[in-house]
CSV table of C-alpha atoms and ligand atoms in Angstrom, one decimal:
chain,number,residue,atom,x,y,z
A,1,UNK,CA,-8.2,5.6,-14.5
A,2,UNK,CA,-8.5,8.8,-11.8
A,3,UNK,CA,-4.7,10.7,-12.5
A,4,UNK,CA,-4.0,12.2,-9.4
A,5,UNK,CA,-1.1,14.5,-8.3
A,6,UNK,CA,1.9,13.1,-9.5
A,7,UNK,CA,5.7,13.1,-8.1
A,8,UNK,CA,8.6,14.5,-10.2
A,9,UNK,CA,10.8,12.7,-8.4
A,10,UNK,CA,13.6,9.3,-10.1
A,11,UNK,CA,11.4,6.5,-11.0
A,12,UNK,CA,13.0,3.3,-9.2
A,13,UNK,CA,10.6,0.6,-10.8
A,14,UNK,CA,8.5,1.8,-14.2
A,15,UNK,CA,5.7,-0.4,-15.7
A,16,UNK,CA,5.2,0.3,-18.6
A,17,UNK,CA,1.7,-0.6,-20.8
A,18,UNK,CA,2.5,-4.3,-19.3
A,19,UNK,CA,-0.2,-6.7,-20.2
A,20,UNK,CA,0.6,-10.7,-18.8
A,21,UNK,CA,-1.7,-13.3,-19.6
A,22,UNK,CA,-2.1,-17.4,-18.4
A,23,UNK,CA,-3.0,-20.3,-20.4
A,24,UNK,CA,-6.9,-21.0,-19.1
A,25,UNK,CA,-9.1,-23.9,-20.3
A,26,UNK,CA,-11.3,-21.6,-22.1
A,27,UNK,CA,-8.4,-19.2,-23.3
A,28,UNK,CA,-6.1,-17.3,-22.6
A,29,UNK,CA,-6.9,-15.2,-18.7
A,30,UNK,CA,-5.5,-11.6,-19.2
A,31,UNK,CA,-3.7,-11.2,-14.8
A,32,UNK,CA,-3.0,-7.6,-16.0
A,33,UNK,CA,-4.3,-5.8,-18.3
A,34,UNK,CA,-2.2,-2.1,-19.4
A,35,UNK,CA,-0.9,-1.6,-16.4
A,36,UNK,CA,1.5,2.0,-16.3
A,37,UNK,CA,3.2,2.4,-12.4
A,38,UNK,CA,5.8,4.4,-11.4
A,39,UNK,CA,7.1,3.8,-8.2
A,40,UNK,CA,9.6,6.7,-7.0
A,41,UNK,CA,12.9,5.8,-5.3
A,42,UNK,CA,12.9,5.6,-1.5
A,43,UNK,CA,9.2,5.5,-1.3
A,44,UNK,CA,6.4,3.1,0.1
A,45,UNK,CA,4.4,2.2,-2.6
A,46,UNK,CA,1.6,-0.2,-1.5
A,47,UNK,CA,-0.7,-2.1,-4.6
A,48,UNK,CA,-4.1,-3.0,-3.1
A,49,UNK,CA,-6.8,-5.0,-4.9
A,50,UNK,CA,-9.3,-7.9,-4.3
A,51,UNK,CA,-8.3,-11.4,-4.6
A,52,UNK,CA,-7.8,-12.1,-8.4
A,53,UNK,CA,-7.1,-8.9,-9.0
A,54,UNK,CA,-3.2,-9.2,-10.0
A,55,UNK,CA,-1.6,-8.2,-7.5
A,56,UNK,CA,1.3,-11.2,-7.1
A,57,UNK,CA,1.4,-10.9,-10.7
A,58,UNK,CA,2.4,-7.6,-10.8
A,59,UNK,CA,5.1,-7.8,-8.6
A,60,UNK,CA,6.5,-11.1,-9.8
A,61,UNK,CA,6.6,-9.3,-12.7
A,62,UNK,CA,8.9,-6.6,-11.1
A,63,UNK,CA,11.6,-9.1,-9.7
A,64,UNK,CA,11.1,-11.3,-13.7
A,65,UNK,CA,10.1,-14.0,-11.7
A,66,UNK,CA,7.4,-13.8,-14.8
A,67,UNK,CA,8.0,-12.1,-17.8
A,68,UNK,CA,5.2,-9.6,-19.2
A,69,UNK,CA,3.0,-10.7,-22.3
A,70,UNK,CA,3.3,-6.7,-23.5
A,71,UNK,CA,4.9,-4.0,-22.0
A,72,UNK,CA,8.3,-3.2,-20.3
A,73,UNK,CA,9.4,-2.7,-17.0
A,74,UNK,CA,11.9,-0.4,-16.0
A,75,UNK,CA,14.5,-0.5,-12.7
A,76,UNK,CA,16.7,2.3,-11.9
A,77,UNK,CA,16.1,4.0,-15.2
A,78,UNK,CA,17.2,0.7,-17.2
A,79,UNK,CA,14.9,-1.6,-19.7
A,80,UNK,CA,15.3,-5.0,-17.9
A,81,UNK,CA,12.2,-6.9,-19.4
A,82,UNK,CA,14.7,-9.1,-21.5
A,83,UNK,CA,17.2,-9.5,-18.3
A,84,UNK,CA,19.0,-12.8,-18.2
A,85,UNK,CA,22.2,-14.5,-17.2
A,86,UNK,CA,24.3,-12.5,-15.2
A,87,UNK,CA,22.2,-9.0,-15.4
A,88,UNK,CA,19.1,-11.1,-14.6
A,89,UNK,CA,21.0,-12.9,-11.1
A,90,UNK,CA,22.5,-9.2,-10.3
A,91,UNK,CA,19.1,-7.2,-10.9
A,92,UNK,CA,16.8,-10.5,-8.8
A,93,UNK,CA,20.0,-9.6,-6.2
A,94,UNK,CA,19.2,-5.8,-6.1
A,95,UNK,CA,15.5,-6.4,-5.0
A,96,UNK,CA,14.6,-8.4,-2.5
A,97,UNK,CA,11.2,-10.4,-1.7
A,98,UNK,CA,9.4,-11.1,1.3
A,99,UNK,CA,6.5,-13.8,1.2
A,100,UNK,CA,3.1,-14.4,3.3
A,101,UNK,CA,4.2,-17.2,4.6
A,102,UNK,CA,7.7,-16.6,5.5
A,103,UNK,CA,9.2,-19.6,2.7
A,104,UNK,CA,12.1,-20.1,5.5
A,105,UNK,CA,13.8,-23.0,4.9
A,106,UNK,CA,13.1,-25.3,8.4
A,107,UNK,CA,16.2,-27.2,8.5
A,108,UNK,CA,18.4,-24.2,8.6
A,109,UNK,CA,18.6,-22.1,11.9
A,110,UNK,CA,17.5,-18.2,12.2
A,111,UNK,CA,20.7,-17.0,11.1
A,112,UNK,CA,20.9,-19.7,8.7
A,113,UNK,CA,18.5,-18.8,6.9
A,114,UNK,CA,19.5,-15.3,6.8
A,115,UNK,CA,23.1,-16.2,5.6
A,116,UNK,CA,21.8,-18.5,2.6
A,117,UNK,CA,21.4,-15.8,0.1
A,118,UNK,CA,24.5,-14.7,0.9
A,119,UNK,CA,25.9,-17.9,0.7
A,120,UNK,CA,24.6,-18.5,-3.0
A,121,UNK,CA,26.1,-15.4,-3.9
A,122,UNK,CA,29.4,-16.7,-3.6
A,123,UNK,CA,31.1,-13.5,-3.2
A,124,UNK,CA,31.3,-13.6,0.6
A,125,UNK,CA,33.6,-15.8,3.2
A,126,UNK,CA,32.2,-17.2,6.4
A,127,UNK,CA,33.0,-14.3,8.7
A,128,UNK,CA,32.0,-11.4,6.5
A,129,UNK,CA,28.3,-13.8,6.0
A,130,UNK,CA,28.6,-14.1,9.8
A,131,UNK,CA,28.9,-10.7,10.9
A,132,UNK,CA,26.4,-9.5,8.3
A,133,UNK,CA,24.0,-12.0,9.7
A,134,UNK,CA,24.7,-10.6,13.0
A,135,UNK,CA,23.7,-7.1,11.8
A,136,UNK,CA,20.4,-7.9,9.8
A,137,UNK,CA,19.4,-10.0,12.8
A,138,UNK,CA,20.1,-7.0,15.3
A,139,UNK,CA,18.3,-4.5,12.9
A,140,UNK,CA,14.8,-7.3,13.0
A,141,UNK,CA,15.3,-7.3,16.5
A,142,UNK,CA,16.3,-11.3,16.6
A,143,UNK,CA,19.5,-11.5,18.1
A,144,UNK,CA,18.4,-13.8,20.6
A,145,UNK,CA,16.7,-16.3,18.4
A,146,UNK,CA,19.7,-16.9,15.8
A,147,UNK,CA,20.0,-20.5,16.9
A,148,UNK,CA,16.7,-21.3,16.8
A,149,UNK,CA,14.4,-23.0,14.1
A,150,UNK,CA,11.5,-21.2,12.5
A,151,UNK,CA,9.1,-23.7,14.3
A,152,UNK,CA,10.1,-22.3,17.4
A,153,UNK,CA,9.3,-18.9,16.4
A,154,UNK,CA,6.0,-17.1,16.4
A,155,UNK,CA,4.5,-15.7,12.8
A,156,UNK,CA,5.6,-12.4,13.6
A,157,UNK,CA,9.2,-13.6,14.1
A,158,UNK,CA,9.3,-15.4,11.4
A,159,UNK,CA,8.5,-12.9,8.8
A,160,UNK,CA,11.1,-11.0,10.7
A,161,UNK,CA,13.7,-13.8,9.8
A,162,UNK,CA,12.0,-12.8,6.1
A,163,UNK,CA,12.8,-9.2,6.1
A,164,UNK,CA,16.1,-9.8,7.2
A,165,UNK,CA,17.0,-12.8,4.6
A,166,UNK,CA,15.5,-10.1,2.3
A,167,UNK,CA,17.8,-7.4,2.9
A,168,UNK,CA,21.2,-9.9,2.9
A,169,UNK,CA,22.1,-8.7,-0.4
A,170,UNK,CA,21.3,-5.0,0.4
A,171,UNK,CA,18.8,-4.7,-2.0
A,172,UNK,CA,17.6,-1.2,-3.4
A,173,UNK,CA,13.9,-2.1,-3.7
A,174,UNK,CA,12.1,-5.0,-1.1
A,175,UNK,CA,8.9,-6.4,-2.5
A,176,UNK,CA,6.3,-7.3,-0.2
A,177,UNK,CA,2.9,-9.8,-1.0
A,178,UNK,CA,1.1,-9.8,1.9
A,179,UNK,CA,3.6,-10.1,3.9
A,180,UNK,CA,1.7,-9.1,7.1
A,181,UNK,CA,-1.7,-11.3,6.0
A,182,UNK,CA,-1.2,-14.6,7.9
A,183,UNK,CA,-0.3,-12.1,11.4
A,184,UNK,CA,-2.4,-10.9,13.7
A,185,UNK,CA,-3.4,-7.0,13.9
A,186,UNK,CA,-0.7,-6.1,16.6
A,187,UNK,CA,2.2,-8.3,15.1
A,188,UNK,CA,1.1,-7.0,12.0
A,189,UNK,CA,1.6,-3.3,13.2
A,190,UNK,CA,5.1,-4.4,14.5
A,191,UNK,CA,5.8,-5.6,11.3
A,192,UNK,CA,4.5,-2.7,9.5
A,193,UNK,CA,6.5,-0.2,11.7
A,194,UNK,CA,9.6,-2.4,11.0
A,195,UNK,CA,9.1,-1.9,7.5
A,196,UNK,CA,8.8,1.8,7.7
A,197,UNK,CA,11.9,2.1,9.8
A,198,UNK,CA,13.8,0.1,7.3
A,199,UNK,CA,12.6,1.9,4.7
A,200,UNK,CA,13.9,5.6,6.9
A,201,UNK,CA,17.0,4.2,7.5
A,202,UNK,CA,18.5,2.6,4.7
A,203,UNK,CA,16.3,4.4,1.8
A,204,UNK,CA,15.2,0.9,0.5
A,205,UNK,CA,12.2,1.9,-1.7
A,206,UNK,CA,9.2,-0.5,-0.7
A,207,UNK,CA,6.2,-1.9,-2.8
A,208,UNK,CA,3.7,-3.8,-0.3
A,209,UNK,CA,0.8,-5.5,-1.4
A,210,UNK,CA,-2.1,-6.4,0.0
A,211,UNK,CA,-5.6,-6.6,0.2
A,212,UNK,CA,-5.6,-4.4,3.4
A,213,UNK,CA,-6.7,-0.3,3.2
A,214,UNK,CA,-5.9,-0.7,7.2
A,215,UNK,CA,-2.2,-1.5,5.9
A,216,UNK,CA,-1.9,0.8,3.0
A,217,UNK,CA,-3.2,3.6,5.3
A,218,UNK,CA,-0.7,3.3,8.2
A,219,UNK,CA,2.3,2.4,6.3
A,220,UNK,CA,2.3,3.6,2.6
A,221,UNK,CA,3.2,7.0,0.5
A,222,UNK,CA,1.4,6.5,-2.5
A,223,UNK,CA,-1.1,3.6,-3.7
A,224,UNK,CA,-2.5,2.1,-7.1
A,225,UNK,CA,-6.0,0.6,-6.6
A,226,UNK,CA,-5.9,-2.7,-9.0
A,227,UNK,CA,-9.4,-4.4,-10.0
A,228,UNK,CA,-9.1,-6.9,-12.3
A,229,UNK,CA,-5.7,-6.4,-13.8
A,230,UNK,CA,-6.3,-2.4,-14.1
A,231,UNK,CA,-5.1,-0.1,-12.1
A,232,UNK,CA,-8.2,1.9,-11.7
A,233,UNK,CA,-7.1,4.3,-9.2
A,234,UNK,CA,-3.5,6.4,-8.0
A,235,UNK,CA,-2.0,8.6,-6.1
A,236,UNK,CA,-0.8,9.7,-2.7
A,237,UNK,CA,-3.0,7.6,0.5
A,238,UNK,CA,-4.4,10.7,2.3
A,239,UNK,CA,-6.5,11.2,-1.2
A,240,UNK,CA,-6.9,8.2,-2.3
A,241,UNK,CA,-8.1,6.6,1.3
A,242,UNK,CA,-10.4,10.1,1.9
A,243,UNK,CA,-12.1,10.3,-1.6
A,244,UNK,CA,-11.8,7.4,-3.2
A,245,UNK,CA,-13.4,7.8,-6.7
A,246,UNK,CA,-13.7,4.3,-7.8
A,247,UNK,CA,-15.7,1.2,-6.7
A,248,UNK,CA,-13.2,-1.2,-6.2
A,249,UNK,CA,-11.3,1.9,-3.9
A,250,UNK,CA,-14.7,2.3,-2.2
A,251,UNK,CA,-15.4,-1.1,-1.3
A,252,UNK,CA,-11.9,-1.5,0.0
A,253,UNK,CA,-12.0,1.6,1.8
A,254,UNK,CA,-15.3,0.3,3.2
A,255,UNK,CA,-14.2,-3.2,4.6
A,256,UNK,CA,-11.6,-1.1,6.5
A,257,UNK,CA,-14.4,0.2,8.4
A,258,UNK,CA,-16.9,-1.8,9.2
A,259,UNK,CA,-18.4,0.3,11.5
A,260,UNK,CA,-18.8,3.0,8.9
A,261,UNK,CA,-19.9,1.7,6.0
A,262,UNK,CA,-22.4,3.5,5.7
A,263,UNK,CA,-20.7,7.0,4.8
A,264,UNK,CA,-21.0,6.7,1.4
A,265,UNK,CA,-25.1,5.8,1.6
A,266,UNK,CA,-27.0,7.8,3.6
A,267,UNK,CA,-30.1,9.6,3.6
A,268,UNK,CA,-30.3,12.7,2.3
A,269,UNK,CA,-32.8,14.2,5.4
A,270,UNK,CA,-33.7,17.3,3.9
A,271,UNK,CA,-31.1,20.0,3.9
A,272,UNK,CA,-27.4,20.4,1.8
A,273,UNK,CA,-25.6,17.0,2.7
A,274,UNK,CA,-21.8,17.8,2.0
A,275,UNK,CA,-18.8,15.8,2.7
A,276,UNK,CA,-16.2,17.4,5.6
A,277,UNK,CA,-12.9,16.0,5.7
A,278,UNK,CA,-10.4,17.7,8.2
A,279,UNK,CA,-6.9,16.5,7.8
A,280,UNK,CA,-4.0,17.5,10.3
A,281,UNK,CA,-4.0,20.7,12.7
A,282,UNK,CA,-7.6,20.8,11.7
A,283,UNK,CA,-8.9,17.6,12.9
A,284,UNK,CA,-8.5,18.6,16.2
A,285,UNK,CA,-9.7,22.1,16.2
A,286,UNK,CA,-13.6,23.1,17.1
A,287,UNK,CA,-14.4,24.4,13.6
A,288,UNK,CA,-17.7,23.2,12.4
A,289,UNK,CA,-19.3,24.3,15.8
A,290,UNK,CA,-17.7,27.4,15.4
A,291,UNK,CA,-18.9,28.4,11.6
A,292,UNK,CA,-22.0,26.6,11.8
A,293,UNK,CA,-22.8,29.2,14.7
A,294,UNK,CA,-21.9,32.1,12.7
A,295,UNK,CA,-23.7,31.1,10.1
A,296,UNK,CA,-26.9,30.3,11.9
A,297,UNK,CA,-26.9,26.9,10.8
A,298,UNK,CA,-27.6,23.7,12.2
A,299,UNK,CA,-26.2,20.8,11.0
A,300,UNK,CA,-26.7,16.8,11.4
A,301,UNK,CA,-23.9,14.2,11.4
A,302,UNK,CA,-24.9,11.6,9.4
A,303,UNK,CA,-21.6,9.4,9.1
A,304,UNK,CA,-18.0,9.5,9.7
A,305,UNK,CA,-15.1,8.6,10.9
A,306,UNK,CA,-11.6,9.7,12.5
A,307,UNK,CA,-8.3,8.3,12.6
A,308,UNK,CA,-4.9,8.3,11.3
A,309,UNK,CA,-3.4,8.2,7.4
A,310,UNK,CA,0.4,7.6,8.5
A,311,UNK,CA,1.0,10.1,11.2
A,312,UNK,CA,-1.7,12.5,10.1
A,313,UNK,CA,-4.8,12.8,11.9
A,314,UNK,CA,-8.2,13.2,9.9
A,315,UNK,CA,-11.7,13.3,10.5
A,316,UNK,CA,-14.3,12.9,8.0
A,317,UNK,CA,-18.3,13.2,8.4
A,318,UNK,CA,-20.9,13.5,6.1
A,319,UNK,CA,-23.2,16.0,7.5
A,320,UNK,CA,-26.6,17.6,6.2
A,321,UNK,CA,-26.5,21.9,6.8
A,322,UNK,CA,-29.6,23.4,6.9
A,323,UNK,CA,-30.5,27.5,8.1
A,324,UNK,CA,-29.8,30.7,6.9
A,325,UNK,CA,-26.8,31.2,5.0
A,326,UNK,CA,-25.3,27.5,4.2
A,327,UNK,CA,-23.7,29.0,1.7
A,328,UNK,CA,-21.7,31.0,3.8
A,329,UNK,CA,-21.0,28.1,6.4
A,330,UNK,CA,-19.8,25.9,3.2
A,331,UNK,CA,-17.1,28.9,2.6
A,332,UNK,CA,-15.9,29.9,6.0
A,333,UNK,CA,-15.0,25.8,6.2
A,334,UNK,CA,-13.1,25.6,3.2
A,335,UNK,CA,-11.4,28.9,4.3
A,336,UNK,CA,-10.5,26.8,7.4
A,337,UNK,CA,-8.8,24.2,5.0
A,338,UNK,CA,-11.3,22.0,5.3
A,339,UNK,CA,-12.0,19.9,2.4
A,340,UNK,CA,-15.7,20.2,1.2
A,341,UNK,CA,-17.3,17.8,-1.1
A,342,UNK,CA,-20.8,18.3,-2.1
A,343,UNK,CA,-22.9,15.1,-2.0
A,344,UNK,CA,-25.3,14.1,-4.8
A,345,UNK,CA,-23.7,16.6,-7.4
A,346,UNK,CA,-20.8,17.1,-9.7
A,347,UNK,CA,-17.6,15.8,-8.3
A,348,UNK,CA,-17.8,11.8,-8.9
A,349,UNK,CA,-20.5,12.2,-11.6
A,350,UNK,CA,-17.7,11.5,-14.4
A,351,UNK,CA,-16.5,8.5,-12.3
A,352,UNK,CA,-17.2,4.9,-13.7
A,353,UNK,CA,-18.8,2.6,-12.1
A,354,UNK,CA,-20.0,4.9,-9.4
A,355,UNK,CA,-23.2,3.0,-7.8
A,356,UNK,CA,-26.3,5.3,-8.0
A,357,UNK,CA,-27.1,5.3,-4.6
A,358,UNK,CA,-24.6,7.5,-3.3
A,359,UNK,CA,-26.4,10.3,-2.7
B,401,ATP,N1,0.6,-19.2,-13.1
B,401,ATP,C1,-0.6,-18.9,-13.5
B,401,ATP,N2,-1.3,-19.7,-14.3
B,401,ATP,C2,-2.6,-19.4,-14.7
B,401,ATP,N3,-3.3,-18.3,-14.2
B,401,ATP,C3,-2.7,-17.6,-13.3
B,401,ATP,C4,-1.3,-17.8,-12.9
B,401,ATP,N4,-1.0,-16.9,-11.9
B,401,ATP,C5,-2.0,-16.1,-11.8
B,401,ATP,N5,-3.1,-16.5,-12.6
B,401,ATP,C6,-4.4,-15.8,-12.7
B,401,ATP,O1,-4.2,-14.4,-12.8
B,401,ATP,C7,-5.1,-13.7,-12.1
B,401,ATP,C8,-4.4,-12.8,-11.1
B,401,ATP,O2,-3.8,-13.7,-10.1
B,401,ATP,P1,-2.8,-13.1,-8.9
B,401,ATP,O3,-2.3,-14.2,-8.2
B,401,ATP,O4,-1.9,-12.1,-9.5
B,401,ATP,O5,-3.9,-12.3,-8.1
B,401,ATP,P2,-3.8,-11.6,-6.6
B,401,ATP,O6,-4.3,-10.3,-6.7
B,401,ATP,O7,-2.4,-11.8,-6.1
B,401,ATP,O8,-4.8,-12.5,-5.7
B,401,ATP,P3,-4.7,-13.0,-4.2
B,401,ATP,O9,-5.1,-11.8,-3.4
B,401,ATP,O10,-5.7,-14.0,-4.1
B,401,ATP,O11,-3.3,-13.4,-3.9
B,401,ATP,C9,-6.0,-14.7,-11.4
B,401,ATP,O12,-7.2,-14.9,-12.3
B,401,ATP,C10,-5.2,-16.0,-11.4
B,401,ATP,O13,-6.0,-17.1,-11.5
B,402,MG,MG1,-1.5,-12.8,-4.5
C-alpha cells in the first residue's frame, strides 16, 4: 500500500489488521483482506473501489452489522469488535447508516419514518419525537412533505428522508453506501452538498462509499482506494485524485473522465514529457506561457484536465518541453508551486501493478 501524509489528529473509527471472510462453494471468499483505516473525527472519509471490492463489507463491519474474521475495530478510542447487548444497541445508536436505496419503510409517512428510530429507542415521548422530527426534517429541507409517503417523493427526497432518519439519534459518525448511486448527477450534488453541510454543522464525522472518483472528489477529506479487499491506496483526495499511484486508483480516476483518459498514455513525441499539475491560486495564473518563454522553450499539450477537488481549483496537463534550457523551465515551474512529475522515469517505478505503457 502507497502511505501518504497522515493526520495526527483523534481517530473516530480504527480498523485494525481486519480480515472477514464468507462461506463460498469452493471455500471460504476472503471480502477484506488486512485492512488498517483510520478515519479522524469530524472528517469525510470516502472508501472507493470496484464492485466486489469490499466496500459494504467494510462498513457493515464498522456499525457490527458483521463481525470481522481477524482484526478489531475501534470507535471513539474503544475496542468494540466483541460489542453486544446494551453497548452493542448504544454504539449501532451512535452511528447512523444511510442506504442506496433509501430502505424507508412505505407504510409510514415522511416524518414517520424519521420518528421510528426514535420510537424504538424508547427513551423519548411523543412530543419531544415530534419536535425532533420537525427539526431533522427542516435541516433536509422536507418540511413540506412530512405527511407524505415515500412513493410520492422523488429519489432525491427520499434519501433525504434517509439522512434525516439517520441522524434521529444524533449519531457521532453517519455511514454512507452509495447513498447517492441510484440519483441522478444534479440530485446527487444536492445530496452531496447536504452531506457536507451536515457534516460543518454538527461535526458528524462521515465515511461515504462509493464507486464514484466524481463523488469522492467534490465531497471527501481523505480517501482509501480498496481493490479486492486491500486497501491499496490512502491519503488526502487532492493527492490521491492528481497522482494516483495504483491501478485500481488509476482506472477509477480514469472513468471519472472519460474525456481524458488518455493522460496517463500518450506518446512520448520527442522532447521531455513531464506531468504539470497546478493546484489553487496557481491554476488560474499564466505560468507555463510565462516560463516556457523565458526559457526558450516550446512545449506541446498532450492531455489534461481542469476542475475542482472540493473547492480547490486544479489543472493538470501532460505536456512534452523541448528547446534550450528545459531544465531551467522544469525549475522556474516548480518554484511557481507547481507540481512536476517527470513522465517515463522514477517516481511510479516502485509502484505495483503499474501497466508498462505509461510512458
Ligand atoms: N453475506 C455474504 N456471503 C457471502 N459472500 C459475501 C457476503 N457479503 C459479501 N460477500 C462477498 O464479499 C465480496 C465483497 O462484497 P461487498 O458487498 O463488500 O463488495 P462491494 O465493494 O460493496 O461491491 P458493490 O460495489 O457491488 O456493492 C464479494 O466477493 C461478495 O460476493
Ligand atoms: Mg456494496
Amino acid at each position: 500500500m502507497a502511505h501518504r501524509r497522515q493526520r495526527g489528529l483523534t481517530a473516530m473509527i480504527r480498523l485494525e489488521r481486519i480480515t472477514k471472510s464468507f462461506p463460498g462453494k469452493e471455500g471460504a471468499v476472503a471480502a477484506l483482506d488486512g485492512v488498517d483505516l483510520s478515519v479522524a473525527k469530524g472528517e469525510i472519509f470516502g472508501v472507493i473501489g470496484s464492485s466486489g471490492a469490499g466496500k459494504s463489507t467494510l462498513v457493515r463491519l464498522i456499525n457490527l452489522l458483521e463481525r470481522p474474521s481477524g482484526g478489531d475495530v475501534f470507535v471513539a478510542g474503544e475496542r468494540v469488535t466483541d460489542a453486544s447487548g446494551a453497548r452493542l444497541r448504544a454504539l449501532r445508536r451512535s452511528i447512523g447508516m444511510v442506504f442506496q436505496h433509501f430502505n424507508l419503510l412505505s407504510a409510514r409517512t415522511v416524518a414517520d419514518n424519521v420518528a421510528y428510530p426514535l420510537e424504538l429507542t424508547g427513551d423519548y415521548g411523543r412530543i419531544e419525537i415530534a419536535e425532533r422530527v420537525a427539526a431533522l426534517l427542516a435541516r433536509v429541507g422536507l418540511t413540506e412533505h412530512a405527511q407524505k409517503y415515500p412513493r410520492q417523493l422523488s429519489g432525491g427526497q427520499k434519501q433525504r428522508v434517509g439522512i434525516a432518519r439517520a441522524l434521529a439519534c444524533e449519531p457521532s459518525v453517519l455511514l454512507c453506501d452509495e447513498a447517492t448511486s441510484a440519483l441522478d448527477p444534479q440530485t446527487t450534488g444536492a445530496v452531496l452538498d447536504l452531506l457536507r453541510q451536515i457534516n460543518r454543522d454538527l461535526g458528524v464525522t462521515i465515511v461515504l462509499i462509493t464507486h464514484e472518483m466524481d463523488v469522492i472528489r467534490r465531497t471527501c477529506d481523505r480517501v482509501a482506494v480498496l481493490d479486492r479487499g486491500r486497501v491499496v491506496e490512502e491519503g488526502p483526495v487532492t493527492d490521491v485524485f492528481l497522482h494516483p499511484r495504483h491501478t485500481a486508483t488509476l482506472r477509477l480516476v480514469r472513468e471519472a473522465e472519460p474525456d481524458s483518459g488518455s493522460l496517463d498514455a500518450v506518446a512520448d513525441p520527442g522532447g521531455r514529457t513531464v506531468r504539470l499539475t497546478f493546484t489553487g491560486p496557481a491554476a488560474h495564473k499564466p505560468i507555463l506561457g510565462r516560463i516556457t518563454r523565458e526559457n526558450l522553450v516550446d512545449y506541446a499539450i498532450l492531455a489534461g484536465r481542469i476542475g475542482h477537488i472540493r473547492e480547490t481549483p486544479y489543472a493538470q496537463f501532460i505536456v512534452s518541453l523541448s528547446g534550450r534550457d528545459v531544465a531551467g523551465a522544469i525549475a522556474g515551474l516548480e518554484a511557481s508551486g507547481v507540481d512536476v512529475e517527470l513522465q517515463g522515469g522514477a517516481p511510479f517505478a516502485a509502484i505495483e501493478e503499474r501497466p508498462r505503457h505509461v510512458v
